[in-house]
Coordinates of C-alpha atoms in Angstrom, one line a residue:
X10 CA 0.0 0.0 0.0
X11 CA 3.1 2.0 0.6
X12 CA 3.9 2.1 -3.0
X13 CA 0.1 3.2 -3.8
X14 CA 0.2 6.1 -1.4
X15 CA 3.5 7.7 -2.6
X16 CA 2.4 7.5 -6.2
X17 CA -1.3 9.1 -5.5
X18 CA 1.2 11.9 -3.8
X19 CA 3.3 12.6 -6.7
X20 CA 1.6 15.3 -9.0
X21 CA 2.3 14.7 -12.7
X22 CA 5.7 16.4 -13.4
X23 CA 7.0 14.1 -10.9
X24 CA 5.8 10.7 -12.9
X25 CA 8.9 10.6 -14.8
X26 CA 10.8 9.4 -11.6
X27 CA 9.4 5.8 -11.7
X28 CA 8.4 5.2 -15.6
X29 CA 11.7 3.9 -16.1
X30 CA 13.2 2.1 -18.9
X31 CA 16.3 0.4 -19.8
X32 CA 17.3 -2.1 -22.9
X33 CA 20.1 -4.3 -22.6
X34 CA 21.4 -6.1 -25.8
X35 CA 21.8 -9.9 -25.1
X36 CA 23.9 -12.2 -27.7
X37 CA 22.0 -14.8 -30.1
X38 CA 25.5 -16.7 -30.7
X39 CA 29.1 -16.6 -29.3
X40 CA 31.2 -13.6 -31.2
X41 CA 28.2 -11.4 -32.0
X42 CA 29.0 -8.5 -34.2
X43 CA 26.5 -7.2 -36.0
X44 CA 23.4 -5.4 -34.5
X45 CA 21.7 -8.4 -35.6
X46 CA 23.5 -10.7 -33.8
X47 CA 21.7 -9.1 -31.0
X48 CA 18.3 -9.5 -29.0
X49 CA 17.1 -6.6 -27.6
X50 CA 15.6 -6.8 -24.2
X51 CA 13.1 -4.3 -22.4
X52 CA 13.6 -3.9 -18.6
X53 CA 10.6 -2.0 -17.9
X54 CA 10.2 -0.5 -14.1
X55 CA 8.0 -2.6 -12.4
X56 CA 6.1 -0.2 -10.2
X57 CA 5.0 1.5 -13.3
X58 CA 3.6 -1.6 -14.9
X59 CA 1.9 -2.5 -11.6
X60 CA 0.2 0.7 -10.7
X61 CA -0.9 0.6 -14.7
X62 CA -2.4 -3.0 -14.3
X63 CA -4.3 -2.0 -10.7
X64 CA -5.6 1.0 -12.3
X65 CA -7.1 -0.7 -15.3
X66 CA -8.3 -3.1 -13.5
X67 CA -10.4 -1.0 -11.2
X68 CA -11.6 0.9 -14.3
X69 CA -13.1 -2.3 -15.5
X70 CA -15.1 -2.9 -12.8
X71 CA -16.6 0.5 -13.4
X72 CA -17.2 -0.2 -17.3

């Protein structure tokens, strides 16, 4: 609930501190070289995604 409180306590300027992402490149084979020799790999923040997903689903109930 912790999490909950400090996010209904941020006003919107503030949002960008926790929508966070990062992509990290991970091999497909041993001496990769070329970009597609790569897989990219999203590491979307977590708190983000989960205030997103409790949000939506207490807009469905109200749909």
């Amino acid at each position: 609930m912790a999490v909950f409180n400090q996010f209904h306590s941020l006003s919107g300027a503030n949002f960008a501190r926790i929508n966070n992402t990062f992509v990290t490149l991970l091999p497909k084979k041993d001496g990769a070289e070329g970009v597609g020799d790569f897989r990219p790999i999203s590491l979307i923040n977590s708190v983000a995604k989960l205030i997103t997903k409790v949000l939506s689903m207490r807009l469905a109930e109200k749909m």
